[in-house]
PDB file of C-alpha atoms in Angstrom:
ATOM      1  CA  UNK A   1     -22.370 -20.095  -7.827  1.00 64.00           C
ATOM      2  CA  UNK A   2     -23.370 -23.340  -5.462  1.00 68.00           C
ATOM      3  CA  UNK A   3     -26.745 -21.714  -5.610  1.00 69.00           C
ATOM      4  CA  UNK A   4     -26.983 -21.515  -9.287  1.00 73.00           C
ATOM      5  CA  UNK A   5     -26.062 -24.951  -9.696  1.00 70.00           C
ATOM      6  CA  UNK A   6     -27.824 -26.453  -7.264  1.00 74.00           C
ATOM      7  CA  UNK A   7     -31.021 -26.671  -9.341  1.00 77.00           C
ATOM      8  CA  UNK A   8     -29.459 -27.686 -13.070  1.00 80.00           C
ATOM      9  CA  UNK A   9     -27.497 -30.158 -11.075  1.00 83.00           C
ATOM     10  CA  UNK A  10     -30.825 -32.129  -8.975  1.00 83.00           C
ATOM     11  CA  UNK A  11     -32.898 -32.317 -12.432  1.00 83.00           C
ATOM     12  CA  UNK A  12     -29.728 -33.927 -14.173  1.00 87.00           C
ATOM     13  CA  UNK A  13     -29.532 -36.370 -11.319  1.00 88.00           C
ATOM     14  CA  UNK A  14     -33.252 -37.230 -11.482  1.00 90.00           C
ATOM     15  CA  UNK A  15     -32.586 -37.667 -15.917  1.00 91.00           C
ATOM     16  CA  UNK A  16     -29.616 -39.280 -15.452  1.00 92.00           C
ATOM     17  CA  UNK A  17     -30.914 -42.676 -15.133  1.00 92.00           C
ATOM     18  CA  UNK A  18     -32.416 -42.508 -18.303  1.00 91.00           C
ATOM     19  CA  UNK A  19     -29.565 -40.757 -20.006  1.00 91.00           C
ATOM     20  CA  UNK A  20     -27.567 -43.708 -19.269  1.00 93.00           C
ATOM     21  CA  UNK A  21     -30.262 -45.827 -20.539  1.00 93.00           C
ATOM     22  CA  UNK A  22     -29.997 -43.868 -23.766  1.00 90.00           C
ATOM     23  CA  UNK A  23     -26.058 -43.515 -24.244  1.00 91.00           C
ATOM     24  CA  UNK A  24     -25.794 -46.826 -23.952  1.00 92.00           C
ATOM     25  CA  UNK A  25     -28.801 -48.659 -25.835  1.00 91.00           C
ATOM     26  CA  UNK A  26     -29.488 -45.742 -28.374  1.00 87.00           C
ATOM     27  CA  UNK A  27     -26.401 -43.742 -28.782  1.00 89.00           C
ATOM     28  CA  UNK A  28     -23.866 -46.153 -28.759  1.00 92.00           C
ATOM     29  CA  UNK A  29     -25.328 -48.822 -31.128  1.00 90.00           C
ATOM     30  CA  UNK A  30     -25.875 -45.979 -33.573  1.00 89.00           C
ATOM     31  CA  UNK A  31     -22.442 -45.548 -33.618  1.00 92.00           C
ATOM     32  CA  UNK A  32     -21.172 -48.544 -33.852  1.00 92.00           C
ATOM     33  CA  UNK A  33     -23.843 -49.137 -36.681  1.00 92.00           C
ATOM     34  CA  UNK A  34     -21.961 -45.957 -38.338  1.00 93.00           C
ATOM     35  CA  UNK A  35     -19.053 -47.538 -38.094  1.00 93.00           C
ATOM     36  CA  UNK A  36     -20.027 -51.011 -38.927  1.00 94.00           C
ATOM     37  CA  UNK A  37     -21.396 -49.052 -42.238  1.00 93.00           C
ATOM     38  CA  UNK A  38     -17.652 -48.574 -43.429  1.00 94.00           C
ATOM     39  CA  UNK A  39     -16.794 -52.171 -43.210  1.00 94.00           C
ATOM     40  CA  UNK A  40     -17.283 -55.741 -44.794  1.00 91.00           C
ATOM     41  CA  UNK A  41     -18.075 -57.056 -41.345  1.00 90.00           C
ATOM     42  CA  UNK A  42     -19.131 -60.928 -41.133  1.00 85.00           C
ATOM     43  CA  UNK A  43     -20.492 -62.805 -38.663  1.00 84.00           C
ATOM     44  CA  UNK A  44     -17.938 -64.722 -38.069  1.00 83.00           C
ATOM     45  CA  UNK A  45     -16.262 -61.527 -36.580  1.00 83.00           C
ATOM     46  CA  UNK A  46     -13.907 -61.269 -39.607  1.00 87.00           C
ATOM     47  CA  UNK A  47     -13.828 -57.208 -41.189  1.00 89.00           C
ATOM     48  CA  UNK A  48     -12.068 -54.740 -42.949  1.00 92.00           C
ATOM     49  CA  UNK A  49     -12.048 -51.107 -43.964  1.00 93.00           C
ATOM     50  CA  UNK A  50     -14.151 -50.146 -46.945  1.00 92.00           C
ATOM     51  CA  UNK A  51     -15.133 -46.941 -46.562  1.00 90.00           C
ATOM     52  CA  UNK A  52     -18.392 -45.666 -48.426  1.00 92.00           C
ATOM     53  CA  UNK A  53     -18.490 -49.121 -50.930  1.00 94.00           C
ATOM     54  CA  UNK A  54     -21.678 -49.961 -48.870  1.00 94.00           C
ATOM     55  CA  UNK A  55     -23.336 -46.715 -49.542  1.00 94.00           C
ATOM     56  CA  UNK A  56     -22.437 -46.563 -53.587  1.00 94.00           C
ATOM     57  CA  UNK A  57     -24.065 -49.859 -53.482  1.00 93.00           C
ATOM     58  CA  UNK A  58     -26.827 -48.609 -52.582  1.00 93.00           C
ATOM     59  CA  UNK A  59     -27.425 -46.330 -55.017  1.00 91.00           C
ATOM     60  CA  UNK A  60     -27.253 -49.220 -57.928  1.00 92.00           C
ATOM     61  CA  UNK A  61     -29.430 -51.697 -55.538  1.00 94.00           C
ATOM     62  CA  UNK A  62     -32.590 -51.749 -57.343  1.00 95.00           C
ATOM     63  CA  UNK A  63     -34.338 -53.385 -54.025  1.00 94.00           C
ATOM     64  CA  UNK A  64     -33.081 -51.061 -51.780  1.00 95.00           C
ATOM     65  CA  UNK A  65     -34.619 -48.618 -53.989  1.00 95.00           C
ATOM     66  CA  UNK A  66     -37.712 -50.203 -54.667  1.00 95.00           C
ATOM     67  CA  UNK A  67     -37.650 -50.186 -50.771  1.00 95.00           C
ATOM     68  CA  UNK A  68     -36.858 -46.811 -50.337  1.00 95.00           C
ATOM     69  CA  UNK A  69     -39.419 -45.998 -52.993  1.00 96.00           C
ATOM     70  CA  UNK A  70     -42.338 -48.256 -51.118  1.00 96.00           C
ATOM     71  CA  UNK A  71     -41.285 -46.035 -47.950  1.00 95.00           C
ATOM     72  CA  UNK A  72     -41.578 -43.002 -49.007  1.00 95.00           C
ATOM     73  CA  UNK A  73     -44.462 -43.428 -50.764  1.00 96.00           C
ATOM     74  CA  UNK A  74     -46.062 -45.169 -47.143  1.00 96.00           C
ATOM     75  CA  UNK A  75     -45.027 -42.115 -45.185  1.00 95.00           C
ATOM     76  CA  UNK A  76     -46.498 -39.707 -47.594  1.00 94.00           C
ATOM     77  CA  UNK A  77     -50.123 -41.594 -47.180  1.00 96.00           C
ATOM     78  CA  UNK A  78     -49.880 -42.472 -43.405  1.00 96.00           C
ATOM     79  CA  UNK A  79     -48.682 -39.417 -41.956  1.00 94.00           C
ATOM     80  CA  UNK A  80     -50.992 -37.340 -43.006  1.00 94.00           C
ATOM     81  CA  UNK A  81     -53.919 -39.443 -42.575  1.00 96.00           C
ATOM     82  CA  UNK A  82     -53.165 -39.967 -38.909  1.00 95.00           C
ATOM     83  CA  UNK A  83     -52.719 -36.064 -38.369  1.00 94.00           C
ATOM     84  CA  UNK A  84     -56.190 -35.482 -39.833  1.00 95.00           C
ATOM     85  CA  UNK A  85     -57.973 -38.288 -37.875  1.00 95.00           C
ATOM     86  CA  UNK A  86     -55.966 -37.733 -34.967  1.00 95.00           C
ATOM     87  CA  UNK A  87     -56.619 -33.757 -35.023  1.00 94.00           C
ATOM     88  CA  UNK A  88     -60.424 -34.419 -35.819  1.00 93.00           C
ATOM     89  CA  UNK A  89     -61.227 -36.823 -32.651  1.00 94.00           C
ATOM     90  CA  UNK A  90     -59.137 -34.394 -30.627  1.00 93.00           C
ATOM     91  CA  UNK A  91     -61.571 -31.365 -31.487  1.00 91.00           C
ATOM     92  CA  UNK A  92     -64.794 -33.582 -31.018  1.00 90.00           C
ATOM     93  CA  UNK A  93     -63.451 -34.770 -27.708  1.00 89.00           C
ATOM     94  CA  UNK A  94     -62.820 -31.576 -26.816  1.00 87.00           C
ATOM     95  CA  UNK A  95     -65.938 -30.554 -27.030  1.00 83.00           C
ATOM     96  CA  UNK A  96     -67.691 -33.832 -25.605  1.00 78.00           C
ATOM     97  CA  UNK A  97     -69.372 -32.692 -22.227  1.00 72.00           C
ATOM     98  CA  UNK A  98     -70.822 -36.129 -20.869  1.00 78.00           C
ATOM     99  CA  UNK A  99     -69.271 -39.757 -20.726  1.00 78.00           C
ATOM    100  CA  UNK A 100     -65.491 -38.203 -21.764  1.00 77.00           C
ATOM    101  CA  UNK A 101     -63.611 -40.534 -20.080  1.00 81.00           C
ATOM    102  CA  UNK A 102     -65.503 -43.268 -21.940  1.00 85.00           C
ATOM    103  CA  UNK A 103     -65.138 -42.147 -25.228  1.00 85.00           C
ATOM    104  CA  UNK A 104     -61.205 -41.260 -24.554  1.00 84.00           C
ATOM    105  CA  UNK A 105     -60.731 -44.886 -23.727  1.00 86.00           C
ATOM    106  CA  UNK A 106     -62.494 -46.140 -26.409  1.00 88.00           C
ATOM    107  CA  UNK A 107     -60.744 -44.037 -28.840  1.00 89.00           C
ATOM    108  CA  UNK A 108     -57.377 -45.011 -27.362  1.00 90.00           C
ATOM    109  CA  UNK A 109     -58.187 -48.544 -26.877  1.00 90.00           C
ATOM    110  CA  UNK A 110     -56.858 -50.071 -30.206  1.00 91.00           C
ATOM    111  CA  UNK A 111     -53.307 -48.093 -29.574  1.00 92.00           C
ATOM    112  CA  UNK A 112     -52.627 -50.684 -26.410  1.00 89.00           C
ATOM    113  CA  UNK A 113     -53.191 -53.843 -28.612  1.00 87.00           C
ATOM    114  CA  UNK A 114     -50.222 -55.061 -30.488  1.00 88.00           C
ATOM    115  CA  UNK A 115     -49.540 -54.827 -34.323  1.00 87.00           C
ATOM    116  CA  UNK A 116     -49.348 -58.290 -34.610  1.00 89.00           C
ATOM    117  CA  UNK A 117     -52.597 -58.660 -33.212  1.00 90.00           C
ATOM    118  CA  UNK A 118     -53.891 -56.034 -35.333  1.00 91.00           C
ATOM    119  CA  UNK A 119     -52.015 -57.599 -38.499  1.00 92.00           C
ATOM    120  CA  UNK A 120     -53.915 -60.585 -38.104  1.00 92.00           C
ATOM    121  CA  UNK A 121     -57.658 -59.188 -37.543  1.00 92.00           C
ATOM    122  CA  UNK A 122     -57.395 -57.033 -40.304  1.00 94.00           C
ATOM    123  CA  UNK A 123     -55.746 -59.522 -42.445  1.00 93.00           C
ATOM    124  CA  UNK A 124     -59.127 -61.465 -42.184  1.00 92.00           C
ATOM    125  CA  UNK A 125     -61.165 -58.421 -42.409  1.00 93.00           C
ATOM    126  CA  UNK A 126     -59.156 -57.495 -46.049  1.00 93.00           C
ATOM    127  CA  UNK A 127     -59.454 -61.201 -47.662  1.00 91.00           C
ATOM    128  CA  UNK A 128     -61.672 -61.838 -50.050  1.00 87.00           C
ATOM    129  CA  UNK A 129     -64.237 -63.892 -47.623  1.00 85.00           C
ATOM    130  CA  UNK A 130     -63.504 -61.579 -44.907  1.00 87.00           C
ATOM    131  CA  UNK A 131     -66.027 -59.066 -43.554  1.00 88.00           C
ATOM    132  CA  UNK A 132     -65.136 -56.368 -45.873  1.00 90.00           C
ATOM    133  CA  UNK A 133     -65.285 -57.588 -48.592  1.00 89.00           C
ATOM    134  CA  UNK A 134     -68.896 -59.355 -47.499  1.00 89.00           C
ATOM    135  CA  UNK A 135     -70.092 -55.941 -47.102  1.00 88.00           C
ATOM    136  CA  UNK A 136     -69.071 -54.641 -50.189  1.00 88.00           C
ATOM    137  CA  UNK A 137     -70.764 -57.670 -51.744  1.00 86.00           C
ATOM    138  CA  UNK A 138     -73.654 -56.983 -50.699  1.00 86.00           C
ATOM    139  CA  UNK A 139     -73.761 -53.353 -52.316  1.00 86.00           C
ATOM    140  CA  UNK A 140     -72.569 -55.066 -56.162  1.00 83.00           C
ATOM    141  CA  UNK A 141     -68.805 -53.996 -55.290  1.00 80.00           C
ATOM    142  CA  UNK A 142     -66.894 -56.887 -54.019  1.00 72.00           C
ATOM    143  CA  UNK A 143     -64.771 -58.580 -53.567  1.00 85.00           C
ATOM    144  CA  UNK A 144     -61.405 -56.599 -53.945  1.00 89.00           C
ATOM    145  CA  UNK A 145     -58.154 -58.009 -53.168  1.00 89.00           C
ATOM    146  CA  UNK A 146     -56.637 -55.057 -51.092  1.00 91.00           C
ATOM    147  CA  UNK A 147     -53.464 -56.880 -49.765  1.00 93.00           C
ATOM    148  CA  UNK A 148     -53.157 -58.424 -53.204  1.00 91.00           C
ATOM    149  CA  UNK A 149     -53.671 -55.453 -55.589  1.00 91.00           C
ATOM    150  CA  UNK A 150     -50.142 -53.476 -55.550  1.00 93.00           C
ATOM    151  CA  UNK A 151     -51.904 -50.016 -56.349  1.00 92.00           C
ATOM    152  CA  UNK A 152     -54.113 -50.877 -53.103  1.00 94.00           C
ATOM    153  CA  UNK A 153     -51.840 -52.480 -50.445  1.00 95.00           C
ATOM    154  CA  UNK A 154     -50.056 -49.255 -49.397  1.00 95.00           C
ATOM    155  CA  UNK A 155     -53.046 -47.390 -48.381  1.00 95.00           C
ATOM    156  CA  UNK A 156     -54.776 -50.789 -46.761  1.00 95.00           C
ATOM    157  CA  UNK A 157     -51.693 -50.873 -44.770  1.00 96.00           C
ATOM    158  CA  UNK A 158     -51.798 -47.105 -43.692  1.00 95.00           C
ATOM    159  CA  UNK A 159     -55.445 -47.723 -42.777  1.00 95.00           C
ATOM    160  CA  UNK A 160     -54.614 -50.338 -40.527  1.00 95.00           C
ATOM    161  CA  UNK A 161     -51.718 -48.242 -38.857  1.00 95.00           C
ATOM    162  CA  UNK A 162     -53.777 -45.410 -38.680  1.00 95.00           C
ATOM    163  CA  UNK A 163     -56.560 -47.387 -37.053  1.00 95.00           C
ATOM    164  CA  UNK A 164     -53.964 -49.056 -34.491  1.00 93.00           C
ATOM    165  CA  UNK A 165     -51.783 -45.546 -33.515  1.00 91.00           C
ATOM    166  CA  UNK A 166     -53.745 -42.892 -33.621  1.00 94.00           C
ATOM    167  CA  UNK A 167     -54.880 -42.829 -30.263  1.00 93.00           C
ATOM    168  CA  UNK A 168     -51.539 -41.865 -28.834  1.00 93.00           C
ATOM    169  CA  UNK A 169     -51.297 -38.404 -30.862  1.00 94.00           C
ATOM    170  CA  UNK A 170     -54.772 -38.032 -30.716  1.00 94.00           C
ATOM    171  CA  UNK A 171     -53.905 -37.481 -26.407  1.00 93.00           C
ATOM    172  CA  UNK A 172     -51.169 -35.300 -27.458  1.00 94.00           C
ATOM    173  CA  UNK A 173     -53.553 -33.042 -29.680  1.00 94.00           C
ATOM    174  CA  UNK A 174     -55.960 -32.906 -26.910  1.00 93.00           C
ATOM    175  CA  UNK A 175     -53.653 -32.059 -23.955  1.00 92.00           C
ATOM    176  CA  UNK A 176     -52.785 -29.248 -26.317  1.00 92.00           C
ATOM    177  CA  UNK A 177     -56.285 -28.070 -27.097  1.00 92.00           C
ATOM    178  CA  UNK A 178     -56.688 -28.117 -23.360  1.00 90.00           C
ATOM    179  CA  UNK A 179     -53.968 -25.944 -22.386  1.00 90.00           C
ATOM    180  CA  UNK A 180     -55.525 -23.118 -24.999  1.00 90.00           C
ATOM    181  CA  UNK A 181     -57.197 -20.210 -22.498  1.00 89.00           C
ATOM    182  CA  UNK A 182     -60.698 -20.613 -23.365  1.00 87.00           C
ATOM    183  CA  UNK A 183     -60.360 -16.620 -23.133  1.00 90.00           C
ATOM    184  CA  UNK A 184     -58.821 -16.387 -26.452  1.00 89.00           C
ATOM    185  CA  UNK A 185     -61.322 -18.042 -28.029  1.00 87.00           C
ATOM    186  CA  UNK A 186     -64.227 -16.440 -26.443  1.00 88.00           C
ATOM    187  CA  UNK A 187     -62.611 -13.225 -27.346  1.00 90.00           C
ATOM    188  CA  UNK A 188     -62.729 -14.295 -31.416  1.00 88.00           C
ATOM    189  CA  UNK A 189     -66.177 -14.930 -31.246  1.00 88.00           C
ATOM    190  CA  UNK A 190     -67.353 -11.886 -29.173  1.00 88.00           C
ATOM    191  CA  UNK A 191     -65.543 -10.653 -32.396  1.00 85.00           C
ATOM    192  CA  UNK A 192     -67.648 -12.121 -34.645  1.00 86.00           C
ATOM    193  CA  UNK A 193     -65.208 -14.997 -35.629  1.00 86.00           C
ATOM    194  CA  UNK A 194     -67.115 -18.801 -36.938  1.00 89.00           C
ATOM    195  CA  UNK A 195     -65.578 -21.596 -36.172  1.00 85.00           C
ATOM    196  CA  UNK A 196     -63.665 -22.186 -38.776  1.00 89.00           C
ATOM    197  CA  UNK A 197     -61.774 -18.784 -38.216  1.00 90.00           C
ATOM    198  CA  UNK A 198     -61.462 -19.620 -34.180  1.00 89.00           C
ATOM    199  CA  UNK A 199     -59.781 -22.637 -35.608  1.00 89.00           C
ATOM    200  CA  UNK A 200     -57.077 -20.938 -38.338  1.00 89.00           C
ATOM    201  CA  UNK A 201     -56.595 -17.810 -36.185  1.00 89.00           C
ATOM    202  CA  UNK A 202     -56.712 -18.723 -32.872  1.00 90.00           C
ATOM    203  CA  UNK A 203     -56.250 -22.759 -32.480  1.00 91.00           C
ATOM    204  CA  UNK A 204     -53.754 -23.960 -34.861  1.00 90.00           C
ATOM    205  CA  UNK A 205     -51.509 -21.251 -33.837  1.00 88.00           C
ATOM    206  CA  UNK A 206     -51.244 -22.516 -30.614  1.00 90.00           C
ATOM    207  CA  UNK A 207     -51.267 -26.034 -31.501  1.00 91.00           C
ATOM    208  CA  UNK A 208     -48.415 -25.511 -33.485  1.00 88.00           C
ATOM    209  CA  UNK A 209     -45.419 -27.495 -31.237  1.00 88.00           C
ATOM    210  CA  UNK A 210     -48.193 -30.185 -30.294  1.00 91.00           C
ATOM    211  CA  UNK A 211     -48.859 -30.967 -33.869  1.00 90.00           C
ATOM    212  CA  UNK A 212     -45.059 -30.806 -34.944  1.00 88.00           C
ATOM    213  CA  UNK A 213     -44.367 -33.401 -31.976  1.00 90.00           C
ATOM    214  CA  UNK A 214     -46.954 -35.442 -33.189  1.00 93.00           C
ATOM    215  CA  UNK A 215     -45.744 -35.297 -36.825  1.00 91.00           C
ATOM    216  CA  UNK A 216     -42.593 -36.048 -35.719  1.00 89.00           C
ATOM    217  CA  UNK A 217     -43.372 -39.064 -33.565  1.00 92.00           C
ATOM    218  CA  UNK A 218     -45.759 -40.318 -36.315  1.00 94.00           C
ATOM    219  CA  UNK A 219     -43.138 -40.083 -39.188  1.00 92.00           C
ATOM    220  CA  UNK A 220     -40.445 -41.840 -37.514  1.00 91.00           C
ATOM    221  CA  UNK A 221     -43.128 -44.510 -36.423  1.00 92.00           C
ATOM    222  CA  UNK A 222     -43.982 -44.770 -40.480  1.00 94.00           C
ATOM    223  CA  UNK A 223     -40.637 -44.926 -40.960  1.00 94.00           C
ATOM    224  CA  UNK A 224     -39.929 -47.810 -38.967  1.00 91.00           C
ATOM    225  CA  UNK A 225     -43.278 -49.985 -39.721  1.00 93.00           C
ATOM    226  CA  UNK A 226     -42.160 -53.579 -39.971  1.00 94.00           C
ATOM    227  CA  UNK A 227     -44.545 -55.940 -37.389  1.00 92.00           C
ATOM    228  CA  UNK A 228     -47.575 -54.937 -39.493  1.00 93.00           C
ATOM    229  CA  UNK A 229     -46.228 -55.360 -43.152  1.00 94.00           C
ATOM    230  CA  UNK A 230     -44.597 -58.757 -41.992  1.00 94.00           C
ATOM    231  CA  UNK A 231     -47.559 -59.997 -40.397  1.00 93.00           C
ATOM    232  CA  UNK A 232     -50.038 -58.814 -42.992  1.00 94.00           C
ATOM    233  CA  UNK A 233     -47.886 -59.185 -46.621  1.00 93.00           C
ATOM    234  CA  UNK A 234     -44.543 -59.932 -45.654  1.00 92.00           C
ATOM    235  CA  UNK A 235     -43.433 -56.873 -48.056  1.00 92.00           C
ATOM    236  CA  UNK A 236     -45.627 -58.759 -51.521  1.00 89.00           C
ATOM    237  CA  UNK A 237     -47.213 -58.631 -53.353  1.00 90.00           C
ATOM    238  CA  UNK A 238     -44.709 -58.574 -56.036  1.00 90.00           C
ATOM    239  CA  UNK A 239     -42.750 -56.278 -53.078  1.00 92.00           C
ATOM    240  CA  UNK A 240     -45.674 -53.596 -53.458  1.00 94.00           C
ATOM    241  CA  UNK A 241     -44.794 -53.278 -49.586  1.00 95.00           C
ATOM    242  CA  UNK A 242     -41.427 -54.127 -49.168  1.00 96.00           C
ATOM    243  CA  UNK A 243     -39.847 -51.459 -47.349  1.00 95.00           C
ATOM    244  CA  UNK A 244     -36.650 -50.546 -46.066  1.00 95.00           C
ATOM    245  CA  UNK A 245     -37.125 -52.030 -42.118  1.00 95.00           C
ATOM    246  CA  UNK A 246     -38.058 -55.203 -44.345  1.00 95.00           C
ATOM    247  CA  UNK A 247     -34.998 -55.010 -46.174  1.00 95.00           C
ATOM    248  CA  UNK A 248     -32.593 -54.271 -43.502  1.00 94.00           C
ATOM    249  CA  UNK A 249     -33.965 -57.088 -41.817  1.00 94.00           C
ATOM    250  CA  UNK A 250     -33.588 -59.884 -44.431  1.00 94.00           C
ATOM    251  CA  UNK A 251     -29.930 -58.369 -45.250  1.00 93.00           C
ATOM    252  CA  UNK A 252     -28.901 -58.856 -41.735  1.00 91.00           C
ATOM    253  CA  UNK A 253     -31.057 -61.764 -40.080  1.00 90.00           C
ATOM    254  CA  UNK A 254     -31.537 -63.934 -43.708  1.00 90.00           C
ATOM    255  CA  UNK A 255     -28.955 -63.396 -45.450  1.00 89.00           C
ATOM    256  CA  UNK A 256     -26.372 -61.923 -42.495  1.00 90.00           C
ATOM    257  CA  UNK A 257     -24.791 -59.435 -44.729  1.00 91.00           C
ATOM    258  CA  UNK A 258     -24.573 -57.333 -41.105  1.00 92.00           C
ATOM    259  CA  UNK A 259     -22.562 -54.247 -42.509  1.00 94.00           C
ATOM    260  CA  UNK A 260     -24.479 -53.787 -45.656  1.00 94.00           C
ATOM    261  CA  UNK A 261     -27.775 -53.972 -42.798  1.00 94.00           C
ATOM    262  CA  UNK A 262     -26.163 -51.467 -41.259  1.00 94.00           C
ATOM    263  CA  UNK A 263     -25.688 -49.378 -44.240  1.00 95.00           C
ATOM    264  CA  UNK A 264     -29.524 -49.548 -44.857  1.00 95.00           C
ATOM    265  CA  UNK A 265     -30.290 -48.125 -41.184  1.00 94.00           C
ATOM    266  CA  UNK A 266     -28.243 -45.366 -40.971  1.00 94.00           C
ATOM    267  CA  UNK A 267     -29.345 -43.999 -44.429  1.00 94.00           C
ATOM    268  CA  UNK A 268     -32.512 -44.325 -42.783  1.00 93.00           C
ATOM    269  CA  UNK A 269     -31.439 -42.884 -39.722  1.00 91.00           C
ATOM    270  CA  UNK A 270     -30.361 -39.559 -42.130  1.00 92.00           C
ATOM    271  CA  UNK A 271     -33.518 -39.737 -44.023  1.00 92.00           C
ATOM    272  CA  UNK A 272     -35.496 -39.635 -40.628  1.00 90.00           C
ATOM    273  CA  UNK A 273     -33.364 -36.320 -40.090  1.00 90.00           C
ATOM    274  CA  UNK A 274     -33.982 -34.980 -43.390  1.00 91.00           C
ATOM    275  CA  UNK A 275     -37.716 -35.311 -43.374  1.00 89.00           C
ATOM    276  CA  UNK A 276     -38.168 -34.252 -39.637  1.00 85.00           C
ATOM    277  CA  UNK A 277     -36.024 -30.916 -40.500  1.00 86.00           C
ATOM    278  CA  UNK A 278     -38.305 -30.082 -43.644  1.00 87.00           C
ATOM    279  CA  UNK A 279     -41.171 -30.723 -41.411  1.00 81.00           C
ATOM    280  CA  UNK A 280     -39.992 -27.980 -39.140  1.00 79.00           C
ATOM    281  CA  UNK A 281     -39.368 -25.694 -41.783  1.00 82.00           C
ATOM    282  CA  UNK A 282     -42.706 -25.349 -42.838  1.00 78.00           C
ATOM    283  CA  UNK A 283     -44.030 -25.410 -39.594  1.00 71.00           C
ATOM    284  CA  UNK A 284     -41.797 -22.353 -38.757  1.00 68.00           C
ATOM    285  CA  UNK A 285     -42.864 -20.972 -42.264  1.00 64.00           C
ATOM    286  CA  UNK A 286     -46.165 -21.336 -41.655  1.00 57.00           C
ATOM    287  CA  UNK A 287     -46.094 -19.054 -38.327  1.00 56.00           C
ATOM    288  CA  UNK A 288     -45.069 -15.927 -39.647  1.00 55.00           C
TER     289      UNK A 288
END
């Protein structure tokens, strides 16, 4: 029995710094968010028991759901945008042979800069004297107002995040693509298999958990998007971009309504959950 243990017990010591970390900054303020969800708390430390009045206001809140509308309809453009580039610079860096290292850095470069940073240089790149828009001009089709148009802000915005983060899962993708035996796919084209087929039949298969982490990671990241909407629109125009981080942030830091800010994370918290489940569904679906 001491000799069974003795291994589960040495890897929990070496995680248990870190578990600590995350009881007490991740799981214990989601809690007490929870909790805080069920109350009329004040700042002044005053509260009482409400039970689920903050969550039926919700539902007739027409700018949380204008939020939770803007949201949704971010994730559905970002996520998948950042899967495709992301999956397309892993398979040509796979198959770089010289200067790798170079092109892997400057691939993953923007990811290390900060989304404030990023807000800013691509808020001048998107205005209407920015470079751009100069370009455009100088093909007849310019200028267009991308962060002021409300049918074009959403996907400007997902460009820029894109741009910024893909780096990160594009690593992911790769260290996956380099753990495939090259003996598989050598095999499927002694067979007569293009590249395409290597790809459905052979590749994506085994990519499979890489690419649900990365969906995973990227959603929740979407999800959570606030330093680049503030910096860039601050959620206009006419709230075209005003999502829910944005309103659980002027609830609880403008207008300190802390327990209805908490309301707004944790139904994001279980909309996080929802999403991430459905995404492993079809994942799972997809591999029988």
């Amino acid at each position: 029995m001491r000799h069974r243990l003795r291994d589960p017990i040495t890897g929990l010591l070496f995680v248990l710094p870190m578990l600590v970390l995350f009881v007490i900054f991740r799981f214990v303020p989601t809690l007490g968010a929870a909790g805080m969800s069920l109350t009329d708390y004040k700042i002044s430390g005053d509260w009482s028991f409400v039970g689920v009045d903050n969550y039926a206001r919700l539902l007739d809140d027409p700018i949380f759901l204008g939020a939770l509308r803007v949201t949704v309809v971010y994730v559905a453009i970002y996520v998948p945008l950042t899967v495709v580039v992301s999956l397309s610079t892993a398979l040509l860096l796979n198959s770089v042979i010289f200067m790798k290292g170079l092109f892997r850095g400057a691939l993953f470069l923007p990811y290390v800069t900060s989304f404030v940073f990023a807000g800013v240089i691509w808020r001048w790149i998107y205005e209407f004297d920015g470079l751009l828009n100069g370009l455009l001009a100088k093909i007849d089709l310019g200028p267009v107002g991308f962060l002021d148009d409300t049918a074009l802000v959403l996907p400007a915005l997902a460009t820029v995040s894109v741009w910024k983060g893909f780096g990160y899962s594009m690593l992911i993708l790769l260290a996956g693509l380099k753990s495939i035996p090259r003996s598989y796919l050598e095999a499927a084209r002694v067979d007569g298999a293009n590249a395409w087929q290597r790809f459905r039949s052979v590749v994506f298969p085994l990519l499979r958990p890489a690419l649900f982490f990365v969906m995973v990671i990227e959603t929740i990241g979407a999800f959570q998007t606030f330093d680049l909407i503030y910096v860039m629109t601050g959620g206009g125009p006419s709230r075209a971009s005003y999502n829910l981080i944005l309103a659980l942030y002027d609830q609880g830091f403008g207008d300190f309504n802390l327990a209805y800010a908490a309301t707004i994370g944790i139904s994001l918290f279980v909309l996080v959950f929802i999403v991430s489940m459905i995404q492993r569904r079809l994942l799972d679906r997809s591999e029988k």
